[in-house]
Structures are given as structure tokens and as C-alpha cells.
Coordinates of C-alpha atoms in Angstrom, one line a residue:
M31 CA 23.2 -1.1 -2.2
S32 CA 20.5 -3.5 -3.5
A33 CA 17.2 -2.2 -4.8
R34 CA 14.4 -1.7 -2.4
T35 CA 10.9 -3.1 -3.2
L36 CA 7.8 -1.1 -2.3
V37 CA 4.4 -2.8 -2.8
V38 CA 1.6 -0.1 -2.7
V39 CA -1.8 -1.7 -2.0
R40 CA -5.2 0.0 -2.1
H41 CA -7.5 -1.6 0.5
A42 CA -9.8 -4.2 -0.9
K43 CA -13.5 -3.5 -1.7
A44 CA -15.3 -2.1 1.3
G45 CA -19.1 -1.9 1.9
H46 CA -21.1 1.1 2.8
A47 CA -23.3 1.0 5.9
P48 CA -25.7 3.8 6.8
G49 CA -24.5 5.7 9.9
L50 CA -21.1 4.0 9.9
P51 CA -18.1 6.4 9.9
D52 CA -15.9 6.1 6.8
S53 CA -13.0 4.8 8.9
E54 CA -15.2 1.9 10.2
R55 CA -16.3 0.5 6.8
P56 CA -15.7 -3.3 6.6
L57 CA -14.6 -5.3 3.6
T58 CA -17.1 -7.0 1.4
P59 CA -16.9 -10.8 1.0
G60 CA -15.4 -10.2 -2.5
G61 CA -12.9 -7.7 -1.0
E62 CA -11.9 -10.4 1.5
R63 CA -11.3 -12.9 -1.3
D64 CA -9.3 -10.3 -3.4
A65 CA -7.1 -9.5 -0.4
R66 CA -6.3 -13.2 0.2
A67 CA -5.5 -13.6 -3.5
A68 CA -3.2 -10.5 -3.6
G69 CA -1.4 -11.8 -0.5
E70 CA -0.5 -15.0 -2.4
E71 CA 1.2 -12.9 -5.0
I72 CA 2.7 -10.3 -2.7
R73 CA 4.3 -12.9 -0.5
R74 CA 7.0 -13.6 -3.1
F75 CA 8.5 -10.1 -2.4
A76 CA 9.2 -11.2 1.2
P77 CA 8.2 -7.9 2.8
G78 CA 9.9 -7.1 6.1
L79 CA 7.3 -4.6 7.1
V80 CA 3.7 -3.7 6.4
L81 CA 2.7 0.0 6.9
C82 CA -1.1 0.3 7.2
S83 CA -3.7 3.0 7.6
P84 CA -5.8 2.7 10.9
S85 CA -9.1 2.2 9.1
V86 CA -11.0 -1.0 9.5
R87 CA -10.8 -1.8 5.7
T88 CA -7.1 -1.3 5.5
R89 CA -6.3 -3.3 8.7
S90 CA -8.5 -6.1 7.4
T91 CA -6.8 -6.0 4.0
A92 CA -3.4 -6.1 5.7
E93 CA -4.4 -9.0 7.8
L94 CA -5.9 -11.0 4.9
L95 CA -2.8 -10.5 2.8
G96 CA -1.3 -13.0 5.3
L97 CA 2.2 -11.7 5.1
D98 CA 4.9 -12.9 7.5
A99 CA 5.9 -9.4 8.5
P100 CA 5.0 -7.0 11.3
V101 CA 2.2 -4.6 10.7
E102 CA 2.6 -1.0 11.8
I103 CA -0.5 1.1 12.0
E104 CA 0.4 4.6 10.7
R105 CA -2.3 7.3 11.3
D106 CA -0.5 9.5 8.7
I107 CA -1.6 7.0 5.9
Y108 CA -5.4 7.7 6.4
E109 CA -6.6 10.5 4.1
A110 CA -3.0 11.0 3.0
Y111 CA -1.5 12.8 0.0
P112 CA 1.6 11.4 -1.7
D113 CA 3.9 13.7 0.3
D114 CA 2.4 12.3 3.5
L115 CA 3.0 8.8 2.3
L116 CA 6.5 9.5 1.3
G117 CA 7.1 10.9 4.8
V118 CA 5.9 7.6 6.3
L119 CA 8.1 5.6 3.9
R120 CA 11.2 7.8 4.6
R121 CA 11.0 6.8 8.3
T122 CA 11.4 3.1 7.5
D123 CA 14.5 1.3 8.9
G124 CA 17.2 1.1 6.3
E125 CA 17.8 -2.6 7.1
I126 CA 14.3 -3.4 5.6
T127 CA 14.5 -4.0 1.9
S128 CA 10.9 -4.8 1.1
V129 CA 7.8 -2.9 2.4
V130 CA 4.1 -3.1 1.8
L131 CA 2.0 0.1 2.2
V132 CA -1.7 -0.4 2.6
G133 CA -3.7 2.8 2.1
H134 CA -6.5 4.7 0.3
N135 CA -7.1 6.5 -3.0
P136 CA -6.4 9.0 -4.3
G137 CA -3.2 9.0 -2.3
V138 CA -1.9 5.5 -3.1
H139 CA -2.6 6.0 -6.8
E140 CA -0.9 9.3 -6.9
L141 CA 2.1 7.9 -4.9
V142 CA 2.6 5.2 -7.5
A143 CA 2.4 7.7 -10.3
A144 CA 4.7 10.2 -8.6
L145 CA 7.4 7.6 -7.6
T146 CA 7.5 6.0 -11.1
D147 CA 6.4 8.7 -13.5
A148 CA 4.1 6.0 -14.9
R149 CA 0.6 6.9 -16.2
I150 CA -1.8 4.6 -14.5
D151 CA -5.4 4.9 -15.6
G152 CA -7.0 3.4 -12.5
F153 CA -6.2 2.0 -9.1
P154 CA -9.4 0.2 -8.0
P155 CA -9.9 -1.4 -4.6
G156 CA -7.6 -4.3 -4.1
A157 CA -5.1 -3.1 -6.8
Y158 CA -1.4 -3.1 -6.0
A159 CA 1.7 -1.9 -7.6
V160 CA 5.3 -3.2 -7.2
I161 CA 7.9 -0.5 -7.4
E162 CA 11.7 -0.9 -7.3
L163 CA 13.7 2.0 -5.7
D164 CA 17.4 2.4 -6.1
V165 CA 17.7 4.8 -3.2
P166 CA 17.4 4.3 0.5
W167 CA 13.9 4.8 2.0
E168 CA 15.0 8.1 3.4
D169 CA 15.7 9.4 -0.1
A170 CA 12.4 8.2 -1.7
A171 CA 11.1 11.0 -3.8
P172 CA 9.1 11.5 -7.0
G173 CA 10.9 9.8 -10.0
T174 CA 13.1 7.6 -7.9
G175 CA 11.2 4.3 -8.6
R176 CA 10.4 2.0 -11.4
L177 CA 7.0 0.3 -11.8
V178 CA 7.7 -3.4 -12.2
H179 CA 4.2 -4.9 -11.8
L180 CA 0.7 -3.6 -11.6
S181 CA -2.2 -5.9 -10.5
H182 CA -6.0 -5.3 -10.4
P183 CA -8.4 -7.8 -8.8

């Protein structure tokens, strides 16, 4: 079995608007630029699937990445802990070898740290981590991945 590639993306920078629910916060113009730039880099991993939180800022980030892959909105990614994110990942079709997961902190930061045992000092909006896993998606668990690239906008 060949390695699987997981790209974990924290949504790009979002604005705050009085009276707007957290899930409805839009990206800032800088966040939109950062998401497009990240997409240019992430495209080389040829993802077969994008798993995305239902919030406006994550859906916008996923769209602006401009990846040639279907986007599945997963409610379980919003306000998720690493175990929740692993649960979403474990449901991925085994035929897919490269996945992008677009979510929120602290869950995505903690997921990267748990999968790779890497110490990552920060995971700001628009950051992404590329992780190689030598196990099928269904067996993804803490310590089963290697951090191969980390990018901050």
C-alpha cells in the first residue's frame, strides 16, 4: 500500500462582525488571498477529496483553494476535537490517497500534533500541514503520521 497524504488546513483569516453568529463569519480580503495562495501549493498533492466544516469561513477557504476535488461538508468538523476529526477521516473511501481537511483551531492544530507527534508552536489562520500516513484511513490514529511540510501564510 502506498502512503496516504493528508493536508490539514486551518480556515483563512476571518473577520468579526457584530451580531453575526460565529459560523457565519466571512473571510477578510487578506484571508481570501492567503487561501488562493495555499491552493496553488496544495494542488501538487492532487487531493481526491476535500472534507470541510460547514462554517462560512471554511467553505470559502475550501472554494478559494481551487482544488479539482469534490468538497464534502462535514458537520462533525465544526468545533471538533482531534478524536472527532479522526472519526471523519476514518470514514474516507480507501481508494482516495490524498485528502484535504479544512477546519478550525484548536482541533486542527491538535490533530496535526497527535497524528505526527510533532511539536508545533502555532497554527494561525490559513496555515496548513502535510502529513504522510502509512496506514489506511480507517486506521488513522495518534502517531501514525509523519509531518512532511508546514506552511503559514
